[in-house]
Amino acid sequence: MSEMNEKLVFDRPKAVIDRPTHYCPGCHHGVAHRLVGELLEELGVFEDTILVSSIGCSVFLYNYLNVDAVEAPHGRAPAVATGVKAARKDNFVFAYQGDGDLASIGMAEILHAANRGEKISVVFVNNTVYGMTGGQMAPTTLIGQRTTTCPSGRCLEHEGAPIRMTEIIAGLGGTAFAARGSLDNVKNIRQAKKYMRKAFECQTQNKGFGFVELLSACPTNWKMTPVQANERIQTEMIPYFPLGVYKDTDEGGAC
Amino acid sequence: MSRIAVQEDRCKGCMLCSTVCPVQIIVQSERFNQSGYKVAEVPAEDMEKCTGCTSCALICPDLAIRVYRTPKKKKGDE
Amino acid sequence: MSKTVRIFVKGNEAVSRGALAAKCRCFFGYPITPQNEIPEFMSSEMPKAGGEFVQAESEVAAANMLLGAGACGVRAMTSSSSPGVSLKQEAISYMAGSEIPAVIVNMNRGGPGLGDIGPAQGDYYQSTRGGGHGDYRLLVLAPSTGQEAYDMTIQAFDLAFKYRNPVMVLGDAILGQMKEPITPWIPENIESEGGEDWRLDGANGREKRLIKSLFLEEGALAGQNQKLQAKYDAMKEMADAELFDTEDAELVVCAYGSIGRIAKSAVRKLRKEGKKVGLFRPKTLYPFPEKPLLKLAKEGKRFLTVEHNLGQMVDDVRLAIRTVADSDFFPIYPGNLPTPDDFEEPILKSLEGK
């Protein structure tokens, strides 16, 4: 029988707990979680990992990853991770933050952790809104994008321009690797995982601060179907937030 | 042949899987799961077209898809 | 051996040396007067002890670094002064809610706002009433001398781990900046890490652990608050105070920290003049040493509370003795530096019941 030779070629990584998530349909957090889980296993750091979770939809990451975890106040995950790493040099320490958390209230913490060259890794999920609180304007909300706090669309004169975090992080001395990937199609997901691997290896190889931004969809707060939201990444987000490696000390700087 | 297995209680019916399937065999069923989502499925008659490429599983945010592949028999195999 | 060696140091250095003696291995600092000698000392001495010193980008970040290190069960500390402690309150609330042991030093300066860089006791409320959002308490130790600054910093680490709770060492600009002799000592049988059954060190061969203060499930937060309250009740056994010449005193002066020390000088002087006055000096501000104070009240004594603020600890004094007595209050305004002589007139007034 052919079933006898059948091979399971895709299954969830062990680091990701087998349970339903609370995320909305089409939310990309689940994809990002899987990539994190796969890499923790592939890099052999799964059992040494300490996760610093942030505030927002992804606060519950600690319910989905089978690793030790501590919950940080809003925006402070890089500072908490700095403290964890100071206490646990031999553990793999990473923070997972959204755009409101990282690019607004936590701007000081992320910049200084990167600049100090903390041997931590940060996964930055950018979906251009505050998701958990109901879709308010974020620092990464695009010009013209309607949210519950910019109902007429983000206006350059009033609210300023969306912040490109990876470019800023790449400009800091302690950053060993900074890249922006996207989770909207298979090719981009595979590339994003490569970026994440590099960022994580900055820590395992003691090179410095590793940072990856992941462009992600929030269908609920964008008021779109999951498929429409996924398409928006390609049509609206990537043109403003170009994908690629912005700093790689292995390659001698920015691309 | 290859095939996918959708874990229906995890599927949220987002249908991102259908957008990346190279042979376009994943569709939304009329069945609701316990959470009220119309789940993704491959009609039985189309499953043989599955290439086992794993694209659907890679984009599935809910880890609801397992992919199975059966290696082709090589010469000398029984 | 080290018992016999005396060193001449500022209170800030006494705190720092006490922390190192207690095997503190992570320090997170940020500059603010009048506590700068602590991060300065730690920056050079902590690495020698094999620990980590980080100058944070803000007090907010320093306290959150403390949260991270504390979650790993490592003895960790941060220090600041009043405006900086306000900023640390965010993380302190999270640490209390997540039951993370840590030591926070506050060398109280004048306020409100930027105030000045001189001594004050305006942070009594912010120290003993939680200070940040939500309902929580810190253990608060109030040293009045350089030696106590050293001793209480050591004690603070033990208490933090005993109760799995943040502990505050509350001094002021006098304590931090004044140089005096202290006798350092090294406590025995302590480890730089604790919390074997809850600390984060990687889920290697055991179930994963989670340290958090978010409790959304039905009944979970009520349960957590109940658990915290039981802990705060249990802390009451730690309440401690110095009673000086109270036995036959007709008037007991209540004061803490540096002001308690100055008040003691005033009491000594008045005693020599035959006045029946004594001193009640809480060493723990939370839990407040209610029992010995109530005992004094039941003996029929009168009370005068003296503080370097507009009246904060006097609330706790009055609560402790409310069934039998009341307390007069004499404020020293932040910005003024009192001498023992300043206390004589109000003490004599209260003694005479005026």
mmCIF file of N, CA and C in Angstrom, chain C residues 239-325:
data_model
loop_
_atom_site.group_PDB
_atom_site.id
_atom_site.type_symbol
_atom_site.label_atom_id
_atom_site.label_comp_id
_atom_site.label_asym_id
_atom_site.label_seq_id
_atom_site.Cartn_x
_atom_site.Cartn_y
_atom_site.Cartn_z
ATOM 1 N N ALA C 239 7.903 43.478 60.989
ATOM 2 C CA ALA C 239 7.848 44.869 61.450
ATOM 3 C C ALA C 239 8.864 45.077 62.573
ATOM 4 N N ASP C 240 9.586 46.203 62.502
ATOM 5 C CA ASP C 240 10.683 46.414 63.434
ATOM 6 C C ASP C 240 10.847 47.911 63.715
ATOM 7 N N ALA C 241 11.208 48.220 64.938
ATOM 8 C CA ALA C 241 11.405 49.622 65.302
ATOM 9 C C ALA C 241 12.454 49.730 66.400
ATOM 10 N N GLU C 242 13.093 50.896 66.449
ATOM 11 C CA GLU C 242 13.989 51.190 67.568
ATOM 12 C C GLU C 242 13.205 51.988 68.616
ATOM 13 N N LEU C 243 13.240 51.519 69.850
ATOM 14 C CA LEU C 243 12.624 52.271 70.943
ATOM 15 C C LEU C 243 13.744 52.812 71.812
ATOM 16 N N PHE C 244 13.813 54.134 71.922
ATOM 17 C CA PHE C 244 14.902 54.770 72.643
ATOM 18 C C PHE C 244 14.332 55.617 73.781
ATOM 19 N N ASP C 245 14.705 55.250 74.995
ATOM 20 C CA ASP C 245 14.258 56.000 76.183
ATOM 21 C C ASP C 245 12.732 56.144 76.261
ATOM 22 N N THR C 246 12.023 55.125 75.819
ATOM 23 C CA THR C 246 10.553 55.244 75.834
ATOM 24 C C THR C 246 9.938 54.769 77.143
ATOM 25 N N GLU C 247 10.714 54.001 77.917
ATOM 26 C CA GLU C 247 10.118 53.320 79.067
ATOM 27 C C GLU C 247 9.364 54.276 80.014
ATOM 28 N N ASP C 248 10.056 55.307 80.432
ATOM 29 C CA ASP C 248 9.395 56.222 81.375
ATOM 30 C C ASP C 248 8.989 57.535 80.694
ATOM 31 N N ALA C 249 9.040 57.498 79.367
ATOM 32 C CA ALA C 249 8.761 58.755 78.656
ATOM 33 C C ALA C 249 7.291 59.127 78.749
ATOM 34 N N GLU C 250 7.047 60.432 78.830
ATOM 35 C CA GLU C 250 5.666 60.908 78.777
ATOM 36 C C GLU C 250 5.288 61.237 77.332
ATOM 37 N N LEU C 251 6.312 61.653 76.579
ATOM 38 C CA LEU C 251 6.088 61.954 75.158
ATOM 39 C C LEU C 251 7.039 61.119 74.314
ATOM 40 N N VAL C 252 6.477 60.486 73.311
ATOM 41 C CA VAL C 252 7.287 59.702 72.388
ATOM 42 C C VAL C 252 7.325 60.413 71.034
ATOM 43 N N VAL C 253 8.540 60.702 70.573
ATOM 44 C CA VAL C 253 8.716 61.310 69.257
ATOM 45 C C VAL C 253 8.789 60.179 68.227
ATOM 46 N N CYS C 254 7.970 60.253 67.199
ATOM 47 C CA CYS C 254 7.984 59.253 66.132
ATOM 48 C C CYS C 254 8.646 59.856 64.897
ATOM 49 N N ALA C 255 9.717 59.236 64.455
ATOM 50 C CA ALA C 255 10.428 59.737 63.275
ATOM 51 C C ALA C 255 11.235 58.602 62.688
ATOM 52 N N TYR C 256 11.479 58.651 61.360
ATOM 53 C CA TYR C 256 12.246 57.574 60.719
ATOM 54 C C TYR C 256 13.432 58.127 59.934
ATOM 55 N N GLY C 257 14.339 57.228 59.591
ATOM 56 C CA GLY C 257 15.467 57.581 58.734
ATOM 57 C C GLY C 257 16.346 58.645 59.347
ATOM 58 N N SER C 258 16.866 59.529 58.499
ATOM 59 C CA SER C 258 17.762 60.581 58.963
ATOM 60 C C SER C 258 17.089 61.486 59.977
ATOM 61 N N ILE C 259 15.808 61.745 59.771
ATOM 62 C CA ILE C 259 15.079 62.609 60.701
ATOM 63 C C ILE C 259 14.964 61.914 62.061
ATOM 64 N N GLY C 260 14.806 60.586 62.023
ATOM 65 C CA GLY C 260 14.784 59.823 63.271
ATOM 66 C C GLY C 260 16.099 59.983 64.032
ATOM 67 N N ARG C 261 17.176 60.035 63.269
ATOM 68 C CA ARG C 261 18.492 60.176 63.895
ATOM 69 C C ARG C 261 18.661 61.574 64.505
ATOM 70 N N ILE C 262 18.206 62.573 63.776
ATOM 71 C CA ILE C 262 18.310 63.940 64.293
ATOM 72 C C ILE C 262 17.407 64.089 65.522
ATOM 73 N N ALA C 263 16.220 63.487 65.439
ATOM 74 C CA ALA C 263 15.286 63.547 66.567
ATOM 75 C C ALA C 263 15.898 62.878 67.805
ATOM 76 N N LYS C 264 16.661 61.830 67.552
ATOM 77 C CA LYS C 264 17.303 61.116 68.665
ATOM 78 C C LYS C 264 18.268 62.044 69.412
ATOM 79 N N SER C 265 18.995 62.849 68.640
ATOM 80 C CA SER C 265 19.904 63.807 69.272
ATOM 81 C C SER C 265 19.129 64.795 70.131
ATOM 82 N N ALA C 266 17.994 65.234 69.616
ATOM 83 C CA ALA C 266 17.167 66.185 70.373
ATOM 84 C C ALA C 266 16.652 65.530 71.655
ATOM 85 N N VAL C 267 16.213 64.266 71.536
ATOM 86 C CA VAL C 267 15.698 63.535 72.700
ATOM 87 C C VAL C 267 16.797 63.377 73.751
ATOM 88 N N ARG C 268 17.996 63.018 73.278
ATOM 89 C CA ARG C 268 19.140 62.861 74.204
ATOM 90 C C ARG C 268 19.380 64.148 74.985
ATOM 91 N N LYS C 269 19.390 65.254 74.247
ATOM 92 C CA LYS C 269 19.683 66.541 74.872
ATOM 93 C C LYS C 269 18.618 66.892 75.913
ATOM 94 N N LEU C 270 17.354 66.664 75.533
ATOM 95 C CA LEU C 270 16.267 67.002 76.451
ATOM 96 C C LEU C 270 16.265 66.083 77.670
ATOM 97 N N ARG C 271 16.669 64.845 77.466
ATOM 98 C CA ARG C 271 16.785 63.902 78.591
ATOM 99 C C ARG C 271 17.764 64.427 79.633
ATOM 100 N N LYS C 272 18.883 64.974 79.105
ATOM 101 C CA LYS C 272 19.895 65.509 80.027
ATOM 102 C C LYS C 272 19.327 66.661 80.841
ATOM 103 N N GLU C 273 18.316 67.303 80.227
ATOM 104 C CA GLU C 273 17.678 68.409 80.940
ATOM 105 C C GLU C 273 16.527 67.906 81.818
ATOM 106 N N GLY C 274 16.386 66.553 81.885
ATOM 107 C CA GLY C 274 15.372 65.972 82.763
ATOM 108 C C GLY C 274 13.996 65.844 82.166
ATOM 109 N N LYS C 275 13.875 66.095 80.859
ATOM 110 C CA LYS C 275 12.557 65.974 80.222
ATOM 111 C C LYS C 275 12.280 64.510 79.902
ATOM 112 N N LYS C 276 11.071 64.068 80.203
ATOM 113 C CA LYS C 276 10.731 62.660 79.990
ATOM 114 C C LYS C 276 10.234 62.443 78.557
ATOM 115 N N VAL C 277 11.196 62.373 77.649
ATOM 116 C CA VAL C 277 10.868 62.160 76.237
ATOM 117 C C VAL C 277 11.625 60.947 75.710
ATOM 118 N N GLY C 278 11.047 60.308 74.730
ATOM 119 C CA GLY C 278 11.670 59.134 74.117
ATOM 120 C C GLY C 278 11.492 59.174 72.605
ATOM 121 N N LEU C 279 12.032 58.166 71.943
ATOM 122 C CA LEU C 279 11.960 58.117 70.482
ATOM 123 C C LEU C 279 11.450 56.755 70.018
ATOM 124 N N PHE C 280 10.536 56.801 69.078
ATOM 125 C CA PHE C 280 10.074 55.586 68.399
ATOM 126 C C PHE C 280 10.468 55.724 66.934
ATOM 127 N N ARG C 281 11.400 54.884 66.490
ATOM 128 C CA ARG C 281 11.911 55.011 65.111
ATOM 129 C C ARG C 281 11.639 53.728 64.334
ATOM 130 N N PRO C 282 10.629 53.740 63.457
ATOM 131 C CA PRO C 282 10.375 52.540 62.645
ATOM 132 C C PRO C 282 11.575 52.237 61.748
ATOM 133 N N LYS C 283 11.997 50.982 61.768
ATOM 134 C CA LYS C 283 13.043 50.549 60.832
ATOM 135 C C LYS C 283 12.417 49.946 59.580
ATOM 136 N N THR C 284 11.217 49.411 59.757
ATOM 137 C CA THR C 284 10.430 48.994 58.591
ATOM 138 C C THR C 284 9.251 49.955 58.506
ATOM 139 N N LEU C 285 9.075 50.542 57.314
ATOM 140 C CA LEU C 285 7.942 51.461 57.138
ATOM 141 C C LEU C 285 6.728 50.687 56.635
ATOM 142 N N TYR C 286 6.997 49.649 55.844
ATOM 143 C CA TYR C 286 5.969 48.657 55.552
ATOM 144 C C TYR C 286 6.603 47.293 55.724
ATOM 145 N N PRO C 287 6.132 46.449 56.584
ATOM 146 C CA PRO C 287 5.004 46.682 57.476
ATOM 147 C C PRO C 287 5.350 47.698 58.571
ATOM 148 N N PHE C 288 4.363 48.518 58.922
ATOM 149 C CA PHE C 288 4.589 49.525 59.959
ATOM 150 C C PHE C 288 4.526 48.848 61.334
ATOM 151 N N PRO C 289 5.481 49.149 62.199
ATOM 152 C CA PRO C 289 5.511 48.468 63.512
ATOM 153 C C PRO C 289 4.408 48.964 64.453
ATOM 154 N N GLU C 290 3.203 48.515 64.178
ATOM 155 C CA GLU C 290 2.033 49.003 64.924
ATOM 156 C C GLU C 290 2.008 48.535 66.373
ATOM 157 N N LYS C 291 2.381 47.267 66.579
ATOM 158 C CA LYS C 291 2.204 46.678 67.906
ATOM 159 C C LYS C 291 2.982 47.392 69.009
ATOM 160 N N PRO C 292 4.297 47.593 68.823
ATOM 161 C CA PRO C 292 5.028 48.276 69.904
ATOM 162 C C PRO C 292 4.546 49.710 70.115
ATOM 163 N N LEU C 293 4.064 50.326 69.024
ATOM 164 C CA LEU C 293 3.579 51.703 69.147
ATOM 165 C C LEU C 293 2.275 51.729 69.946
ATOM 166 N N LEU C 294 1.389 50.785 69.644
ATOM 167 C CA LEU C 294 0.111 50.713 70.366
ATOM 168 C C LEU C 294 0.359 50.431 71.847
ATOM 169 N N LYS C 295 1.368 49.604 72.107
ATOM 170 C CA LYS C 295 1.689 49.288 73.504
ATOM 171 C C LYS C 295 2.071 50.571 74.254
ATOM 172 N N LEU C 296 2.881 51.397 73.595
ATOM 173 C CA LEU C 296 3.269 52.671 74.219
ATOM 174 C C LEU C 296 2.043 53.544 74.454
ATOM 175 N N ALA C 297 1.145 53.530 73.473
ATOM 176 C CA ALA C 297 -0.071 54.364 73.605
ATOM 177 C C ALA C 297 -0.913 53.900 74.784
ATOM 178 N N LYS C 298 -0.993 52.575 74.935
ATOM 179 C CA LYS C 298 -1.797 52.027 76.028
ATOM 180 C C LYS C 298 -1.188 52.346 77.382
ATOM 181 N N GLU C 299 0.091 52.654 77.392
ATOM 182 C CA GLU C 299 0.754 53.045 78.638
ATOM 183 C C GLU C 299 0.490 54.523 78.967
ATOM 184 N N GLY C 300 -0.252 55.171 78.089
ATOM 185 C CA GLY C 300 -0.682 56.535 78.376
ATOM 186 C C GLY C 300 0.242 57.624 77.862
ATOM 187 N N LYS C 301 1.135 57.265 76.975
ATOM 188 C CA LYS C 301 2.082 58.267 76.485
ATOM 189 C C LYS C 301 1.443 59.152 75.419
ATOM 190 N N ARG C 302 2.016 60.335 75.280
ATOM 191 C CA ARG C 302 1.596 61.214 74.194
ATOM 192 C C ARG C 302 2.578 61.069 73.037
ATOM 193 N N PHE C 303 2.157 61.513 71.847
ATOM 194 C CA PHE C 303 2.990 61.306 70.664
ATOM 195 C C PHE C 303 3.159 62.572 69.831
ATOM 196 N N LEU C 304 4.348 62.690 69.275
ATOM 197 C CA LEU C 304 4.628 63.760 68.308
ATOM 198 C C LEU C 304 5.350 63.112 67.127
ATOM 199 N N THR C 305 4.771 63.231 65.962
ATOM 200 C CA THR C 305 5.428 62.704 64.760
ATOM 201 C C THR C 305 6.141 63.844 64.058
ATOM 202 N N VAL C 306 7.399 63.605 63.725
ATOM 203 C CA VAL C 306 8.204 64.599 63.011
ATOM 204 C C VAL C 306 8.641 63.990 61.689
ATOM 205 N N GLU C 307 8.369 64.686 60.618
ATOM 206 C CA GLU C 307 8.761 64.174 59.303
ATOM 207 C C GLU C 307 9.284 65.289 58.431
ATOM 208 N N HIS C 308 10.073 64.889 57.425
ATOM 209 C CA HIS C 308 10.607 65.844 56.459
ATOM 210 C C HIS C 308 9.662 65.932 55.260
ATOM 211 N N ASN C 309 8.389 66.187 55.576
ATOM 212 C CA ASN C 309 7.352 66.305 54.546
ATOM 213 C C ASN C 309 6.149 66.971 55.198
ATOM 214 N N LEU C 310 5.026 66.941 54.524
ATOM 215 C CA LEU C 310 3.855 67.639 55.047
ATOM 216 C C LEU C 310 2.978 66.746 55.928
ATOM 217 N N GLY C 311 3.462 65.539 56.211
ATOM 218 C CA GLY C 311 2.690 64.651 57.072
ATOM 219 C C GLY C 311 2.230 63.414 56.324
ATOM 220 N N GLN C 312 3.022 62.385 56.364
ATOM 221 C CA GLN C 312 2.659 61.142 55.673
ATOM 222 C C GLN C 312 2.680 59.954 56.651
ATOM 223 N N MET C 313 3.853 59.721 57.289
ATOM 224 C CA MET C 313 3.913 58.615 58.245
ATOM 225 C C MET C 313 2.974 58.835 59.414
ATOM 226 N N VAL C 314 2.672 60.105 59.691
ATOM 227 C CA VAL C 314 1.774 60.400 60.803
ATOM 228 C C VAL C 314 0.432 59.676 60.634
ATOM 229 N N ASP C 315 0.041 59.434 59.382
ATOM 230 C CA ASP C 315 -1.185 58.650 59.146
ATOM 231 C C ASP C 315 -1.066 57.262 59.766
ATOM 232 N N ASP C 316 0.089 56.621 59.546
ATOM 233 C CA ASP C 316 0.283 55.266 60.071
ATOM 234 C C ASP C 316 0.396 55.275 61.591
ATOM 235 N N VAL C 317 1.034 56.335 62.121
ATOM 236 C CA VAL C 317 1.125 56.457 63.583
ATOM 237 C C VAL C 317 -0.285 56.541 64.173
ATOM 238 N N ARG C 318 -1.077 57.425 63.585
ATOM 239 C CA ARG C 318 -2.442 57.624 64.103
ATOM 240 C C ARG C 318 -3.290 56.358 63.950
ATOM 241 N N LEU C 319 -3.116 55.654 62.825
ATOM 242 C CA LEU C 319 -3.869 54.405 62.637
ATOM 243 C C LEU C 319 -3.495 53.383 63.704
ATOM 244 N N ALA C 320 -2.203 53.339 64.018
ATOM 245 C CA ALA C 320 -1.731 52.327 64.969
ATOM 246 C C ALA C 320 -2.280 52.578 66.365
ATOM 247 N N ILE C 321 -2.414 53.862 66.747
ATOM 248 C CA ILE C 321 -2.787 54.170 68.132
ATOM 249 C C ILE C 321 -4.211 54.697 68.246
ATOM 250 N N ARG C 322 -4.979 54.623 67.151
ATOM 251 C CA ARG C 322 -6.257 55.341 67.066
ATOM 252 C C ARG C 322 -7.248 54.982 68.173
ATOM 253 N N THR C 323 -7.143 53.786 68.735
ATOM 254 C CA THR C 323 -8.145 53.388 69.725
ATOM 255 C C THR C 323 -7.901 54.045 71.084
ATOM 256 N N VAL C 324 -6.663 54.521 71.311
ATOM 257 C CA VAL C 324 -6.359 55.071 72.637
ATOM 258 C C VAL C 324 -5.716 56.455 72.635
ATOM 259 N N ALA C 325 -5.159 56.868 71.515
ATOM 260 C CA ALA C 325 -4.419 58.129 71.538
ATOM 261 C C ALA C 325 -4.393 58.774 70.155
#
